[in-house]
Amino acid sequence: MTEDASHEIDDTPTIACSRCDREWDLAYELDEMGLGNQAVEQFALDHMRHTGHFPDDVATWRANCRQCPASEEQLAEHGVRRWAELHARHTRHDVEIRGGDDTVSLVEPTE
């Protein structure tokens, strides 16, 4: 049985930005750049670099030192957690990690 082309499912992800009042499909990131599972993250990072803000529904992970102005912000938790652990280790400062869903954890210096 042949499936009619008009019934094909278009599952190309899209991302919107209300500040820019635009929506993009990520066909370019998937097809031309070959980013696969990293397409949404790469688009969001590129959007931030070029506009100074993230698209809608993109939440970052943030680490803030409780004793100095050092901080880090990334899309993935593991990068922020690594930064927090290294900062705590080298400075002996407590670092607060806050996720996009407002989860909070504390990284304390180890002996």
mmCIF file of C-alpha atoms in Angstrom:
data_model
loop_
_atom_site.group_PDB
_atom_site.id
_atom_site.type_symbol
_atom_site.label_atom_id
_atom_site.label_comp_id
_atom_site.label_asym_id
_atom_site.label_seq_id
_atom_site.Cartn_x
_atom_site.Cartn_y
_atom_site.Cartn_z
ATOM 1 C CA MET A 1 0.000 0.000 0.000
ATOM 2 C CA THR A 2 1.401 3.375 -1.038
ATOM 3 C CA GLU A 3 0.911 6.324 1.273
ATOM 4 C CA ASP A 4 -0.407 9.427 -0.410
ATOM 5 C CA ALA A 5 2.092 12.343 -0.222
ATOM 6 C CA SER A 6 -0.645 14.638 1.125
ATOM 7 C CA HIS A 7 -0.823 12.451 4.235
ATOM 8 C CA GLU A 8 2.884 12.641 5.055
ATOM 9 C CA ILE A 9 3.683 13.754 8.561
ATOM 10 C CA ASP A 10 5.900 16.815 8.870
ATOM 11 C CA ASP A 11 7.678 16.360 12.166
ATOM 12 C CA THR A 12 10.263 19.085 11.607
ATOM 13 C CA PRO A 13 10.637 20.881 14.938
ATOM 14 C CA THR A 14 9.770 24.550 15.129
ATOM 15 C CA ILE A 15 10.857 27.205 17.562
ATOM 16 C CA ALA A 16 9.201 30.557 18.200
ATOM 17 C CA CYS A 17 10.280 33.872 19.650
ATOM 18 C CA SER A 18 7.583 36.275 20.803
ATOM 19 C CA ARG A 19 10.133 39.088 21.165
ATOM 20 C CA CYS A 20 11.023 38.751 17.475
ATOM 21 C CA ASP A 21 7.429 37.885 16.557
ATOM 22 C CA ARG A 22 8.691 34.994 14.401
ATOM 23 C CA GLU A 23 8.678 31.234 14.188
ATOM 24 C CA TRP A 24 11.287 29.072 12.466
ATOM 25 C CA ASP A 25 11.310 25.456 11.414
ATOM 26 C CA LEU A 26 14.608 23.724 11.994
ATOM 27 C CA ALA A 27 14.887 22.021 8.598
ATOM 28 C CA TYR A 28 18.086 23.960 7.864
ATOM 29 C CA GLU A 29 19.714 22.851 11.125
ATOM 30 C CA LEU A 30 18.643 19.257 10.524
ATOM 31 C CA ASP A 31 19.222 18.913 6.776
ATOM 32 C CA GLU A 32 21.994 21.360 5.908
ATOM 33 C CA MET A 33 23.950 21.427 9.149
ATOM 34 C CA GLY A 34 23.273 17.808 10.145
ATOM 35 C CA LEU A 35 22.779 18.676 13.813
ATOM 36 C CA GLY A 36 20.237 15.964 14.606
ATOM 37 C CA ASN A 37 19.289 15.958 18.300
ATOM 38 C CA GLN A 38 21.308 19.127 18.879
ATOM 39 C CA ALA A 39 19.276 21.241 16.411
ATOM 40 C CA VAL A 40 17.060 22.984 18.989
ATOM 41 C CA GLU A 41 19.943 23.696 21.355
ATOM 42 C CA GLN A 42 22.167 25.038 18.579
ATOM 43 C CA PHE A 43 19.395 27.233 17.191
ATOM 44 C CA ALA A 44 18.710 28.640 20.668
ATOM 45 C CA LEU A 45 22.407 29.396 21.240
ATOM 46 C CA ASP A 46 22.744 31.018 17.818
ATOM 47 C CA HIS A 47 19.589 33.066 18.440
ATOM 48 C CA MET A 48 21.010 34.297 21.748
ATOM 49 C CA ARG A 49 24.330 35.247 20.125
ATOM 50 C CA HIS A 50 22.615 37.241 17.403
ATOM 51 C CA THR A 51 19.718 38.816 19.298
ATOM 52 C CA GLY A 52 20.784 38.892 22.953
ATOM 53 C CA HIS A 53 17.861 36.735 24.100
ATOM 54 C CA PHE A 54 16.712 33.129 23.926
ATOM 55 C CA PRO A 55 13.632 32.021 21.970
ATOM 56 C CA ASP A 56 10.406 31.169 23.804
ATOM 57 C CA ASP A 57 10.323 28.050 25.996
ATOM 58 C CA VAL A 58 14.117 27.823 26.237
ATOM 59 C CA ALA A 59 15.166 27.624 29.853
ATOM 60 C CA THR A 60 18.762 27.821 30.952
ATOM 61 C CA TRP A 61 20.613 26.434 33.936
ATOM 62 C CA ARG A 62 22.339 29.085 36.029
ATOM 63 C CA ALA A 63 25.066 28.879 38.633
ATOM 64 C CA ASN A 64 25.693 31.835 40.925
ATOM 65 C CA CYS A 65 28.428 32.047 43.488
ATOM 66 C CA ARG A 66 27.094 33.116 46.877
ATOM 67 C CA GLN A 67 30.302 34.969 47.763
ATOM 68 C CA CYS A 68 31.579 36.639 44.586
ATOM 69 C CA PRO A 69 30.068 37.883 41.309
ATOM 70 C CA ALA A 70 31.103 34.774 39.340
ATOM 71 C CA SER A 71 28.305 33.023 37.462
ATOM 72 C CA GLU A 72 27.647 30.718 34.526
ATOM 73 C CA GLU A 73 24.595 30.095 32.320
ATOM 74 C CA GLN A 74 24.129 27.213 29.896
ATOM 75 C CA LEU A 75 21.356 25.196 28.314
ATOM 76 C CA ALA A 76 22.556 21.907 29.785
ATOM 77 C CA GLU A 77 22.726 21.124 33.477
ATOM 78 C CA HIS A 78 25.979 19.141 33.263
ATOM 79 C CA GLY A 79 28.013 22.126 32.034
ATOM 80 C CA VAL A 80 26.721 24.414 34.761
ATOM 81 C CA ARG A 81 27.216 21.745 37.428
ATOM 82 C CA ARG A 82 30.802 21.153 36.281
ATOM 83 C CA TRP A 83 31.504 24.905 36.437
ATOM 84 C CA ALA A 84 29.956 25.129 39.922
ATOM 85 C CA GLU A 85 31.969 22.190 41.244
ATOM 86 C CA LEU A 86 35.225 23.608 39.870
ATOM 87 C CA HIS A 87 34.473 27.100 41.195
ATOM 88 C CA ALA A 88 33.645 25.712 44.649
ATOM 89 C CA ARG A 89 36.766 23.571 44.635
ATOM 90 C CA HIS A 90 39.129 26.388 43.656
ATOM 91 C CA THR A 91 37.578 29.251 45.622
ATOM 92 C CA ARG A 92 35.962 27.394 48.554
ATOM 93 C CA HIS A 93 32.731 29.321 47.798
ATOM 94 C CA ASP A 94 29.193 27.908 47.887
ATOM 95 C CA VAL A 95 27.519 27.973 44.463
ATOM 96 C CA GLU A 96 23.771 27.879 43.878
ATOM 97 C CA ILE A 97 22.478 26.082 40.774
ATOM 98 C CA ARG A 98 19.026 26.978 39.497
ATOM 99 C CA GLY A 99 17.295 25.092 36.694
ATOM 100 C CA GLY A 100 14.740 26.281 34.199
ATOM 101 C CA ASP A 101 12.001 24.648 36.253
ATOM 102 C CA ASP A 102 13.221 26.623 39.306
ATOM 103 C CA THR A 103 14.834 23.621 40.951
ATOM 104 C CA VAL A 104 17.642 24.784 43.213
ATOM 105 C CA SER A 105 20.658 22.905 44.480
ATOM 106 C CA LEU A 106 23.760 23.964 46.326
ATOM 107 C CA VAL A 107 27.331 22.969 45.529
ATOM 108 C CA GLU A 108 29.562 23.291 48.551
ATOM 109 C CA PRO A 109 33.342 23.129 48.606
ATOM 110 C CA THR A 110 34.825 19.742 49.396
ATOM 111 C CA GLU A 111 37.742 19.281 51.735
#
